Coordinates of C-alpha atoms in Angstrom, one line a residue:
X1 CA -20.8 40.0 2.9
X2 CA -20.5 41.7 6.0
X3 CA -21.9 45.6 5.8
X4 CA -19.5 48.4 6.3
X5 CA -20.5 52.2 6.9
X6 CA -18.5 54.7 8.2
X7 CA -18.6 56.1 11.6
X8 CA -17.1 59.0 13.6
X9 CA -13.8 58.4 15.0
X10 CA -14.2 56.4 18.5
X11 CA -14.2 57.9 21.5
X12 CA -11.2 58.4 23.6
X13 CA -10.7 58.3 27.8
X14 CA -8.9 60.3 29.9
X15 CA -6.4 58.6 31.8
X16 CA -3.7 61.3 34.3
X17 CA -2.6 64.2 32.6
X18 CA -1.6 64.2 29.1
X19 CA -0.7 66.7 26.3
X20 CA -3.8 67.0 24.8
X21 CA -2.5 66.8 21.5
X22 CA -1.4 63.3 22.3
X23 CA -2.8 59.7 21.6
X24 CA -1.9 56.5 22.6
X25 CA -2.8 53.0 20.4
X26 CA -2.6 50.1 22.8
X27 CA -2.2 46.5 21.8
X28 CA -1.5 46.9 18.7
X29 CA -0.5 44.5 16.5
X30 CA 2.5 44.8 14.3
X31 CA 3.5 42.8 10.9
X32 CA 6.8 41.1 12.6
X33 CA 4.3 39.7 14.9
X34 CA 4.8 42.1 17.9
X35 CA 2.3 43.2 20.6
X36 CA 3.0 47.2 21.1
X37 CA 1.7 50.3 22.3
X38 CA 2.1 53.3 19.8
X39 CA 2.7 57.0 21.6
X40 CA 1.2 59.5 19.1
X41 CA 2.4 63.7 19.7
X42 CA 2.8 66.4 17.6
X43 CA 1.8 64.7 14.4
X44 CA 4.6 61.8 14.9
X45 CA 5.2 58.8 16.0
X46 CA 6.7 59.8 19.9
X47 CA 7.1 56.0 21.3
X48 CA 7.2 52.6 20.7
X49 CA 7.0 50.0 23.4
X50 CA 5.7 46.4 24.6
X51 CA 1.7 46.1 25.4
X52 CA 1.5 48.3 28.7
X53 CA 4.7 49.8 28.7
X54 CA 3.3 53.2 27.3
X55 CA 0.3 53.2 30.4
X56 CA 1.6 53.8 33.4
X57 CA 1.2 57.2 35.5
X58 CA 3.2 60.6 35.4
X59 CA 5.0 61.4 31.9
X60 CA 4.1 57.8 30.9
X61 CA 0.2 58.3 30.5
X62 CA -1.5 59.2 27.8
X63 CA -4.9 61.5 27.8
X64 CA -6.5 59.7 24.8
X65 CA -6.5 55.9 24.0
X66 CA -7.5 53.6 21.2
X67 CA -7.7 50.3 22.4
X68 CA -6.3 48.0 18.9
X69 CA -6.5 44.8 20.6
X70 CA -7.3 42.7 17.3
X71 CA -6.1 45.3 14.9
X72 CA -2.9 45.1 12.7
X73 CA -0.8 48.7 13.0
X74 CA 0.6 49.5 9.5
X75 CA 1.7 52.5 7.6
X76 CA -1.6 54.5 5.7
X77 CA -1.8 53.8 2.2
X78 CA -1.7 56.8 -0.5
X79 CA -3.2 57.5 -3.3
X80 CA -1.8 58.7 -6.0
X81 CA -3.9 58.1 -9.1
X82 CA -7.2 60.2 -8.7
X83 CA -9.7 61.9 -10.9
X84 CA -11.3 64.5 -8.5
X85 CA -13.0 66.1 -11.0
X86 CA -15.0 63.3 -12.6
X87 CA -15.4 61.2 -9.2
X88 CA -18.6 60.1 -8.4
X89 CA -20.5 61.2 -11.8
X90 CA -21.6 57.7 -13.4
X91 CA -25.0 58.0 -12.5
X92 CA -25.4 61.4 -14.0
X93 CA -27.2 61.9 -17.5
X94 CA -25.0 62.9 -20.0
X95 CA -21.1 64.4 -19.3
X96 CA -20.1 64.7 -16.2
X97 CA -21.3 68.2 -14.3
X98 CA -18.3 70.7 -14.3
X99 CA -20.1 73.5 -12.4
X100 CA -17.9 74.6 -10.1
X101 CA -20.4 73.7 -7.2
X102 CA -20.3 70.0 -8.4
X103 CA -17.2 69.4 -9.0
X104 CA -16.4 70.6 -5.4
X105 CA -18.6 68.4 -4.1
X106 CA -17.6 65.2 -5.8
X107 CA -14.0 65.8 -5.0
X108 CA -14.4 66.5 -1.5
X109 CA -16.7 62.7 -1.4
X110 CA -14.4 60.9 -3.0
X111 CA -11.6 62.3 -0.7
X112 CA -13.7 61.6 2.4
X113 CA -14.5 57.9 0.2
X114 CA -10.8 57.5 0.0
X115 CA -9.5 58.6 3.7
X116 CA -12.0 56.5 5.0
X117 CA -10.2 53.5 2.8
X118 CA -7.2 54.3 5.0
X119 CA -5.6 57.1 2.1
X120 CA -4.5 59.9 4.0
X121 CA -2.7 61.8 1.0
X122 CA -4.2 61.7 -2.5
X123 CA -3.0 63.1 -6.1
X124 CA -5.8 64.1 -8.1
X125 CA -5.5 64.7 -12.0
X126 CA -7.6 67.9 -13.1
X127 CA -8.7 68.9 -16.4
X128 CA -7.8 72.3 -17.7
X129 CA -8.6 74.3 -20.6
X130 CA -11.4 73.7 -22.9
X131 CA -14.6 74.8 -22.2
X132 CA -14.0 74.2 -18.3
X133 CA -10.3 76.6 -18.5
X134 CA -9.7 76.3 -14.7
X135 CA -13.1 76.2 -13.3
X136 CA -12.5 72.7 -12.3
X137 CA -9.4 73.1 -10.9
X138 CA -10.6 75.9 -8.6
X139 CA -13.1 73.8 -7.6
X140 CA -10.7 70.7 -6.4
X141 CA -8.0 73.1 -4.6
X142 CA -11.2 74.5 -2.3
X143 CA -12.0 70.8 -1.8
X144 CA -8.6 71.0 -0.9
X145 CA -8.7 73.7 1.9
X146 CA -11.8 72.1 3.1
X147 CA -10.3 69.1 3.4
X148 CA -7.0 70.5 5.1
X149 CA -6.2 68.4 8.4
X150 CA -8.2 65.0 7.2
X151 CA -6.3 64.5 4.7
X152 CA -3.2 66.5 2.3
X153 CA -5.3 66.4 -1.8
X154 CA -2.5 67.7 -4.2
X155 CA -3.4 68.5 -8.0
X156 CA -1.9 67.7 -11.2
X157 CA -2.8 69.7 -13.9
X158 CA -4.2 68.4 -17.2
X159 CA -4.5 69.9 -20.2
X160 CA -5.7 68.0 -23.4
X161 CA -3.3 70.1 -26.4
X162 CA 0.3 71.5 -26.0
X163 CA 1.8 71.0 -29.5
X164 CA 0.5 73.8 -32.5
X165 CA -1.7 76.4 -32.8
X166 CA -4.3 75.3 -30.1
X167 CA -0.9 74.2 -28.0
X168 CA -0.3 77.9 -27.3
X169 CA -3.4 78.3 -25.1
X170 CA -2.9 75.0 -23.5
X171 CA 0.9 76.0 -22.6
X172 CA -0.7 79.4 -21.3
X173 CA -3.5 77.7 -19.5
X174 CA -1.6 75.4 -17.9
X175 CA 1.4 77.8 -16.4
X176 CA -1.8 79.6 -15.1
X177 CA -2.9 76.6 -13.3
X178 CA 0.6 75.8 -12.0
X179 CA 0.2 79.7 -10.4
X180 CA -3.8 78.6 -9.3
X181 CA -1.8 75.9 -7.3
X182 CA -1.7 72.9 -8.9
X183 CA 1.9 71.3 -7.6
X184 CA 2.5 68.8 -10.7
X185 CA 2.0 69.0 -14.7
X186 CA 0.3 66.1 -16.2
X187 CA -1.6 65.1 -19.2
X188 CA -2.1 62.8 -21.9
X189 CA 0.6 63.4 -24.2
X190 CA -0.8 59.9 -26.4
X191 CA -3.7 62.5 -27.3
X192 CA -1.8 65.1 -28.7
X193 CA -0.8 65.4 -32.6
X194 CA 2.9 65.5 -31.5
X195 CA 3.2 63.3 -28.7
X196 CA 7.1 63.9 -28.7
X197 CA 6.4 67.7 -28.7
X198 CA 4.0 67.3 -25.4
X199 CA 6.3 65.9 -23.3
X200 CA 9.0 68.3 -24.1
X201 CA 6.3 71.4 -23.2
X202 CA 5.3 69.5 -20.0
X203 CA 9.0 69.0 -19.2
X204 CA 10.1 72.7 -19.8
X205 CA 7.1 73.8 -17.8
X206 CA 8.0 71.8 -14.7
X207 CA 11.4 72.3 -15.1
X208 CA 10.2 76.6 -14.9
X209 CA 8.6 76.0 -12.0
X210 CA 10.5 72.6 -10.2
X211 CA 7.7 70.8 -10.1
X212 CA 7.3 66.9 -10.7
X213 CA 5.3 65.3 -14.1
X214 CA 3.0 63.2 -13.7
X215 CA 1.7 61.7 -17.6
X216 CA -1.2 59.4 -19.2
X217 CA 0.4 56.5 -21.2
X218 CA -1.0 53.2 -22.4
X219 CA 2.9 52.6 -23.1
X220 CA 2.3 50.4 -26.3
X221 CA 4.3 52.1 -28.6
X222 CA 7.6 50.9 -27.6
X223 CA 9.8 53.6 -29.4
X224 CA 6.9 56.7 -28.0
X225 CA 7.7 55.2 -24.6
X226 CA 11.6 54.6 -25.4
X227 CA 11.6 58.6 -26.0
X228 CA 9.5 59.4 -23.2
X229 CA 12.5 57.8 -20.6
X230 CA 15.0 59.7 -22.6
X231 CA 13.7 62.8 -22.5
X232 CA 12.3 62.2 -18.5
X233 CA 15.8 60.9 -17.2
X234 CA 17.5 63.8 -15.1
X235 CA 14.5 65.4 -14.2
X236 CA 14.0 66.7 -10.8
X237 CA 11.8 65.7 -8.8
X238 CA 11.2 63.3 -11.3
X239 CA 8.7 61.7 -13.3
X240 CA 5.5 59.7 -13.3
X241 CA 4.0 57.7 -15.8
X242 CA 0.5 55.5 -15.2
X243 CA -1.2 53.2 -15.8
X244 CA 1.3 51.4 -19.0
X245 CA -1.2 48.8 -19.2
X246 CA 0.0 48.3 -22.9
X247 CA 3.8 47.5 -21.9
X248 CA 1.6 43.7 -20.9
X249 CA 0.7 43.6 -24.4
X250 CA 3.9 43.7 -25.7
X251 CA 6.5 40.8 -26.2
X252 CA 8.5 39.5 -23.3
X253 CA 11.4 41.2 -24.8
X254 CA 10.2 44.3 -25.6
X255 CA 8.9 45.2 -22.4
X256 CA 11.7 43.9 -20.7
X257 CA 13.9 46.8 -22.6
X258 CA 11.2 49.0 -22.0
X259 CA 11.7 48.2 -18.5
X260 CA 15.4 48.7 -17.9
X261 CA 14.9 52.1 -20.1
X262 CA 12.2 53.6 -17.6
X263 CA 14.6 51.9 -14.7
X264 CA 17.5 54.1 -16.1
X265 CA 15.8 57.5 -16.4
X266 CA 13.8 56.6 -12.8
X267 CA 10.7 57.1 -13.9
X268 CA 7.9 56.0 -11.5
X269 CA 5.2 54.0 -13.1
X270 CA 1.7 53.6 -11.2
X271 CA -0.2 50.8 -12.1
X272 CA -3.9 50.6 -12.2
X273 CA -5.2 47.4 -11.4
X274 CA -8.9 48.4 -10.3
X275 CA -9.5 49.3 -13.6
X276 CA -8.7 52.2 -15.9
X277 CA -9.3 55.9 -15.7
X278 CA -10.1 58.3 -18.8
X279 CA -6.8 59.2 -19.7
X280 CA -6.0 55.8 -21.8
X281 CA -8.0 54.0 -24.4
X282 CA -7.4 50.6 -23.0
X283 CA -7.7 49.0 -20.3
X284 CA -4.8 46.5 -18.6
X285 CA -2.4 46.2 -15.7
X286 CA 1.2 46.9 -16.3
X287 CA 3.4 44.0 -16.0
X288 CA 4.3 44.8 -12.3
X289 CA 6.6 41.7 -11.6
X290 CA 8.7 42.9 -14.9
X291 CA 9.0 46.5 -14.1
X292 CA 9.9 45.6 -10.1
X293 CA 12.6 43.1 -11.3
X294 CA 14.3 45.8 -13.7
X295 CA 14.3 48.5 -11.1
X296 CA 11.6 50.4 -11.7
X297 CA 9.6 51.8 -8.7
X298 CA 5.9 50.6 -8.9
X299 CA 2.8 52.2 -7.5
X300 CA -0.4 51.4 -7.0
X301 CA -3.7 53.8 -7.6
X302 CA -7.2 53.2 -8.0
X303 CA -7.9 55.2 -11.1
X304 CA -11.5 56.2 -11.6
X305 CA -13.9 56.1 -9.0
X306 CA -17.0 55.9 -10.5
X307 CA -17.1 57.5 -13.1
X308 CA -18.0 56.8 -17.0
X309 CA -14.4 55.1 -17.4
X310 CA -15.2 52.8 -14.2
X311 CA -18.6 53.0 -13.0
X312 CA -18.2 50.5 -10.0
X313 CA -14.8 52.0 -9.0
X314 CA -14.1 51.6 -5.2
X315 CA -11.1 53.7 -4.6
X316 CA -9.6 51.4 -2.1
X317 CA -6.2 50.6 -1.9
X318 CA -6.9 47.4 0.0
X319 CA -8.1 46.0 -3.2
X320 CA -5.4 47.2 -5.3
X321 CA -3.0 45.6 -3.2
X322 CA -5.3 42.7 -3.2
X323 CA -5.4 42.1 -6.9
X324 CA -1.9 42.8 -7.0
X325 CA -1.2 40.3 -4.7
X326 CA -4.0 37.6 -6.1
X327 CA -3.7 38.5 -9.9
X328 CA 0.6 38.9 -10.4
X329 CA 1.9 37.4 -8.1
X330 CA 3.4 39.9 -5.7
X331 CA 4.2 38.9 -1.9
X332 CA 1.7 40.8 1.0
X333 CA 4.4 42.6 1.5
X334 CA 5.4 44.1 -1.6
X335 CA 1.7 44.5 -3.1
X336 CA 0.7 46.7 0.3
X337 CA 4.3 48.4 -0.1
X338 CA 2.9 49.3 -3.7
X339 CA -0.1 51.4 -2.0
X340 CA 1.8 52.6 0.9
X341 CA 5.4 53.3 0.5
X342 CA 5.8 53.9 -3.0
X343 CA 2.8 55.3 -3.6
X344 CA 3.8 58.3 -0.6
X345 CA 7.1 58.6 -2.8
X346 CA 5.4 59.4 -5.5
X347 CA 3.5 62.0 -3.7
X348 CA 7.0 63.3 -2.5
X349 CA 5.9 62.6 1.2
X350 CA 8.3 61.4 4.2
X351 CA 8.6 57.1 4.5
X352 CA 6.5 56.0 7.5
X353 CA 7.2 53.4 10.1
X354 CA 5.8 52.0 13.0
X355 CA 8.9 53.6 14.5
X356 CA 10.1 56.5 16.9
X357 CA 10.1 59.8 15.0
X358 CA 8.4 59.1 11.8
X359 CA 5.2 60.7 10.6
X360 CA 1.9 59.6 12.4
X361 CA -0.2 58.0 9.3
X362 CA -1.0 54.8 10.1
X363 CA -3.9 52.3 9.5
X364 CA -5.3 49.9 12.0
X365 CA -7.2 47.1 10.1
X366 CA -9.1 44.0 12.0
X367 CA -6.5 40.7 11.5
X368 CA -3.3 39.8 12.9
X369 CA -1.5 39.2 9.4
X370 CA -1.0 41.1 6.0
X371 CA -2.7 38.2 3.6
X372 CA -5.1 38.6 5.8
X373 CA -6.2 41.9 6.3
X374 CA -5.7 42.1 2.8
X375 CA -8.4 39.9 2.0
X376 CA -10.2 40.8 4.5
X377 CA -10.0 44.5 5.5
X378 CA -13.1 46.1 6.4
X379 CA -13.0 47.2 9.6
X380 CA -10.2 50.3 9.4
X381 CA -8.9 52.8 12.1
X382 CA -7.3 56.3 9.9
X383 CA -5.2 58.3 11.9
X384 CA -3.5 61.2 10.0
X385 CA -1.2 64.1 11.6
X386 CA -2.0 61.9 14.9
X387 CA -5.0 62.0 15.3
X388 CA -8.1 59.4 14.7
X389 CA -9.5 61.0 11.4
X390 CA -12.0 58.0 10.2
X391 CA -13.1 55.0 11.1
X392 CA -15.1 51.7 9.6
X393 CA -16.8 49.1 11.6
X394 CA -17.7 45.8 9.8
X395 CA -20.0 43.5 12.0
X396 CA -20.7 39.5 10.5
X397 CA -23.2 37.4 12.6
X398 CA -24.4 34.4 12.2
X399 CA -27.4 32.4 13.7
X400 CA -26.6 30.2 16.7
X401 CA -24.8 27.2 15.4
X402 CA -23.5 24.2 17.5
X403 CA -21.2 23.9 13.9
X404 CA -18.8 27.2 15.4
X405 CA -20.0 26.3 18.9
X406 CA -18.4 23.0 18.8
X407 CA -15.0 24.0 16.7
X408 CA -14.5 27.0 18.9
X409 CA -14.3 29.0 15.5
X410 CA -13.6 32.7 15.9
X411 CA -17.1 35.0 16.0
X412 CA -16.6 38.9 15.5
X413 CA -19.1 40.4 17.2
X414 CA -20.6 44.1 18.6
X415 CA -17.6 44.8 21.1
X416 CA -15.7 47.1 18.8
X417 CA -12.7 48.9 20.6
X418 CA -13.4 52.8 21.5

């Protein structure tokens, strides 16, 4: 296993005059096969053009270069199943640390963890109320600000009772949190004595303040989940439900009507296939090949990130698109689609291409194909807002061998680009 560690963003050189806020990826490879260099300005995507088209002097040059001779461009993944607040706490004794202090600390790792995966937007669920109120949630938003210009964190907020007498102070904890500046309502509505009655306070609150939902459901209660689309359908700007590992459970037929329902109301469902996260008592991957062939939009997340619910989470994206390829059966394509395109949807963020005019996120990855980079992914360019925001080098060597020698096999060696 070759050793990755993350290093500061390569070095750039100077080439005629240049708007310094520019950047220009040469050689890059693209997934339709294409060679191309990629003009980067003002946070977007400027030009698009054969290997050396985008090099030559005047307005054509570029002040800073990455060389990506080797690399595969693609759109950045997302995340958009997180626990900030819990991130990074396995090896603690006893519950994780809520001081505000530590859970700053851990969020901001874990967000530097996932960026450096290639995420350069992440949705991070929050606890609020209880004995933490919003302590914890003031923590992740200054993890937030810190964090401004590597990478956009967003919050959802959490809180554990909406539905009788203790509901009231969750309902008035959580509209406080929404003025903190948290931008989604979320929970664990499964939890609750009145499941039904959770939804409906989460859906009245972001329907107050327009703001999108975002729920914990193991989704194997067929009829809980059959009122969950009902009540979701219509809202604006919609509704997410993860990780529904119980809808695999279920019979074929069941969670094929299950799936048309959520297709019908448009709710988003984000799968989990790294593992699961605290919200749910069981563990599973939603049946993704199902929900995708009724309609329903599917996203991938990473869930917990070591933490007491996963305490070997990695937070990558690569390998949820990975197992979602290997495990169910999804093409390259559509399993990286899961982490990138639908997964910024969720997050209410612009589509990206590897076009003219769209948003500069994008991930260079060592390999000149999708399966393989996929399986294979460890040596990752970041680039968010335009700029080169993280990078990981992987180096694998091998002892002089007249067995690669011979068959002219491929060596990776030092000679990283800069």
């Amino acid at each position: 296993m070759p050793d990755t560690h993350p290093q500061p963003p390569p070095s750039s050189s100077s080439s005629g005059p240049a708007d310094p806020g520019s950047l220009l990826l040469c050689g890059a490879r693209l997934t339709d096969g294409r060679t191309v260099d990629v003009r980067l300005s003002g946070g977007r995507i400027e030009a698009v053009g054969t290997a050396g088209s985008l090099t030559g002097d005047g307005t054509r040059a570029s002040g800073s270069r990455v060389d990506l001779s080797g690399y595969l461009l693609l759109p950045a993944p997302a995340e958009p199943h997180a626990h900030g607040d819990t991130a990074l706490s396995a090896d603690q004794d006893g519950p994780a640390s809520y001081e505000a202090e530590d859970v700053q600390r851990r969020a901001t790792e874990a967000a530097l963890l996932q960026l450096g995966h290639g995420a350069t937007a992440l949705r991070a669920h929050v606890r609020v109320g209880d004995v933490q109120e919003l302590n914890a949630l003031a923590a992740v938003l200054q993890a937030r600000r810190a964090l401004r210009g590597l990478t956009e964190l967003t919050t959802v907020a959490m809180p554990r009772l909406l539905t009788g007498v203790a509901g009231a102070d969750g309902l008035a904890i959580l509209r406080d949190a929404l003025k903190m500046g948290a931008s989604v309502v979320g929970g664990c509505p499964d939890l609750d004595p009145d499941p039904t009655g959770y939804v409906e306070a989460v859906l009245e609150v972001a329907s107050e303040h327009g703001c999108p939902v975002d729920l914990h459901t193991d989704a194997t209660d067929p009829a809980r989940l059959s009122r969950y689309a009902a009540m979701a359908g219509g809202l604006r700007p919609g509704v997410t439900l993860s990780p529904c590992g119980g809808l695999g459970r279920l019979p074929a037929e069941t969670a094929s009507r299950a799936a048309d329902q959520l297709a019908a109301a448009g709710v988003t469902v984000v799968c989990l296939p790294q593992g699961g996260c605290g919200g749910v008592e069981r563990r599973g991957t939603a049946p993704v090949r199902l929900l995708r062939a009724a309609g329903v939009r599917v996203a991938a997340g990473s869930g917990a990130l070591q933490d007491v619910s996963n305490p070997v989470g990695r937070g990558d994206p690569f390998e949820a698109a990975y197992l979602l390829a290997s495990r169910h059966g999804l093409r390259p394509e559509d399993a990286y689609g899961c982490v990138s395109a639908s997964a910024r949807a969720v997050l209410g963020l612009p589509e990206v291409r590897v076009e003219a005019g769209f948003p500069a996120e994008l991930l260079a990855v060592r390999g000149e194909r999708l399966a393989a980079a996929l399986s294979l992914a460890y040596s990752r360019i970041v680039v968010h807002r335009g700029r080169v925001v993280a990078r990981t080098s992987a180096v694998r060597e091998y002892c002089n061998s007249a067995a690669t020698a011979e068959l002219g096999l491929p060596r990776q060696g030092r000679g990283e680009p800069s």
